[in-house]
Amino acid sequence: MYVRTIYMTGDPANVDGFAEAVRTKGHELLAAQPGFRGMGLFADRELGKILVGSWWEDEASRQASDEALRDRRAEMMAPFAQTVTIDNWEAPVARRAQDQGPGAGFRLVRMDVEPGDVDLLVTTFRDTALPRVQKVPGLAGISLLVDRDHGRAAVGALFADHDALAASRGAIATIRGETTAKARVTTRSLEEFDVVLATAVPHT
């Protein structure tokens, strides 16, 4: 699986209106593209941040969708986004959630990793961290994303509600610390968001 993320910041007063446009019109545009396998839409209403992740069955589909939707995407983002960062990822480990909506919570951890250690990170996460994380109450889905060329990685975790998200912080911090040490990665940032929409399209 392959993922494109779009990270935007803007006026917090405009978050809800923009998020609704992405939830409806944005999702419709993405879903019409070949190879589309789901979308995550996450908001930090207090600070004015929006994160959109789109899932694709192969790298070619992700690239083709980017080319097809670039102009429409720019038009849609213009009323809100004052800063925009677009990243492309491979998802070597993904435990996709059932559809989630308002009330669910999302945690994003960004990491730096030497390109030569990416496979070590993947193995460590899959074999050591994942079995422990999946026992944390309220976890609804978790994925490891990697950018092998630029030495970056991210872990996104969905929780059924904000109480579960908050209650998980201590246990996840312990697992994260042990995993990053073993995999030789550096944690770059830790953020939490409200879930606006999280969908997964099954393979047919």
XYZ file of C-alpha atoms in Angstrom:
204
model
C 0.000 0.000 0.000
C 1.043 3.582 -0.695
C -0.029 6.805 0.951
C -0.048 10.509 0.176
C -0.371 12.915 3.094
C -1.251 16.588 2.925
C -0.549 18.626 6.059
C -2.097 22.092 6.156
C -2.250 24.955 8.619
C -4.594 27.936 8.576
C -7.040 30.014 10.580
C -8.646 27.818 13.270
C -11.968 29.559 12.618
C -12.008 28.038 9.128
C -11.168 24.447 10.072
C -14.691 23.071 10.242
C -15.855 24.560 6.957
C -12.791 23.342 5.118
C -12.920 19.905 6.737
C -16.522 19.502 5.607
C -15.547 20.347 2.024
C -12.768 17.760 2.110
C -15.045 15.166 3.739
C -17.611 15.506 0.968
C -16.196 16.922 -2.271
C -12.616 15.879 -1.577
C -13.547 12.313 -0.777
C -15.723 12.125 -3.878
C -12.831 13.228 -6.088
C -10.428 10.743 -4.534
C -12.880 7.839 -4.627
C -13.299 8.277 -8.382
C -9.605 7.634 -9.000
C -8.350 4.137 -9.945
C -6.548 2.365 -7.126
C -8.089 4.423 -4.306
C -8.174 2.435 -1.062
C -9.322 4.879 1.584
C -8.890 8.240 3.228
C -8.180 9.735 6.618
C -9.155 13.294 7.525
C -7.927 14.660 10.843
C -8.269 18.090 12.448
C -6.700 20.105 15.236
C -9.380 22.759 15.655
C -7.566 24.648 18.401
C -4.368 25.297 16.447
C -5.790 25.236 12.915
C -4.258 22.084 11.427
C -5.676 19.620 8.934
C -4.085 16.319 7.918
C -5.398 14.342 4.959
C -4.089 10.885 4.087
C -5.133 8.988 0.969
C -4.395 5.297 0.478
C -3.532 3.688 -2.872
C -3.081 0.090 -3.946
C 0.172 0.822 -5.815
C 2.632 3.615 -6.461
C 1.403 4.161 -10.023
C -2.156 4.831 -8.809
C -0.927 7.301 -6.248
C 1.123 9.172 -8.837
C -1.664 9.190 -11.411
C -4.159 10.533 -8.873
C -1.757 13.292 -7.893
C -1.435 14.416 -11.498
C -5.180 14.165 -12.142
C -6.250 16.083 -9.032
C -3.466 18.630 -8.564
C -5.378 21.636 -9.893
C -8.663 20.727 -8.176
C -6.798 20.136 -4.936
C -5.140 23.549 -5.075
C -8.518 25.224 -5.663
C -10.078 23.388 -2.725
C -7.220 24.170 -0.323
C -6.931 27.846 -1.208
C -9.607 29.208 1.188
C -7.977 27.567 4.217
C -4.394 26.482 3.720
C -1.748 29.074 4.482
C 0.973 26.415 4.599
C 0.933 23.063 2.796
C 3.270 20.060 2.974
C 2.717 17.048 0.702
C 4.544 13.774 1.350
C 4.513 10.349 -0.290
C 4.945 7.151 1.677
C 5.079 3.386 1.489
C 2.999 1.531 4.115
C 4.905 -1.691 4.890
C 2.791 -2.349 8.003
C -0.889 -1.422 8.062
C -3.679 -2.592 10.313
C -6.495 -0.590 8.764
C -9.451 0.373 10.919
C -13.104 -0.030 10.173
C -14.681 3.291 9.225
C -14.307 5.893 11.958
C -15.858 9.321 12.306
C -16.325 12.153 14.795
C -15.542 11.131 18.351
C -12.531 9.017 17.409
C -8.966 10.172 18.055
C -5.742 9.998 16.052
C -2.099 10.152 17.085
C 0.737 10.852 14.637
C 4.421 10.306 15.396
C 7.048 11.453 12.893
C 10.539 9.981 12.967
C 13.903 10.303 11.269
C 15.701 7.105 10.271
C 18.860 6.401 8.343
C 17.855 4.977 4.936
C 19.912 1.883 5.649
C 17.933 1.278 8.855
C 14.433 1.435 7.318
C 14.139 -2.351 7.075
C 15.284 -2.636 10.700
C 12.516 -0.226 11.692
C 9.909 -2.164 9.715
C 10.941 -5.472 11.278
C 11.127 -4.038 14.787
C 7.754 -2.363 14.489
C 6.022 -5.392 12.986
C 7.524 -8.056 15.223
C 8.089 -6.226 18.516
C 5.966 -3.096 18.825
C 2.813 -4.095 16.957
C 1.851 -7.118 19.093
C 2.090 -4.958 22.217
C 0.324 -1.929 20.756
C -2.590 -4.051 19.560
C -3.300 -4.993 23.187
C -3.825 -1.342 24.181
C -7.548 -0.802 24.902
C -9.412 1.252 22.325
C -6.907 0.936 19.495
C -8.841 0.860 16.215
C -6.009 0.798 13.675
C -2.315 1.543 13.256
C 0.086 1.958 10.338
C 3.785 2.479 9.804
C 4.690 4.722 6.869
C 8.222 5.048 5.491
C 10.028 7.244 2.986
C 13.099 5.244 2.147
C 14.707 7.890 -0.049
C 14.602 10.670 2.522
C 15.051 8.676 5.732
C 11.689 9.454 7.277
C 8.945 7.458 8.927
C 5.603 8.031 10.613
C 3.226 6.008 12.744
C -0.472 6.834 12.721
C -2.777 5.277 15.304
C -6.563 5.494 15.428
C -8.462 5.158 18.693
C -12.163 4.531 19.134
C -12.643 7.677 21.228
C -10.703 10.438 22.950
C -10.830 8.744 26.337
C -9.017 5.742 24.863
C -6.544 8.048 23.100
C -5.731 9.831 26.349
C -5.563 6.640 28.406
C -3.096 5.079 25.956
C -0.434 7.759 26.265
C 1.620 6.162 29.018
C 1.662 2.635 27.627
C 2.361 3.821 24.085
C 5.168 6.101 25.283
C 6.938 3.112 26.835
C 6.578 1.032 23.681
C 7.663 3.958 21.514
C 10.792 4.579 23.571
C 11.890 0.960 23.459
C 11.130 0.607 19.754
C 12.908 3.760 18.651
C 16.017 2.762 20.596
C 16.066 -0.720 19.092
C 15.369 0.519 15.561
C 17.840 3.433 15.788
C 15.294 6.125 14.920
C 14.750 9.633 16.283
C 11.288 10.890 17.186
C 10.749 14.210 15.446
C 7.215 15.153 16.539
C 4.134 13.866 18.347
C 0.656 15.200 17.559
C -2.963 14.319 18.274
C -6.023 15.118 16.172
C -9.781 14.763 16.105
C -10.988 12.291 13.498
C -13.315 13.822 10.926
C -13.369 10.768 8.668
C -11.410 7.532 8.286
C -12.450 5.056 5.600
C -10.960 1.897 4.176
C -11.958 0.524 0.765
C -11.568 -3.274 0.617
C -9.856 -4.961 -2.317
C -12.305 -6.447 -4.768
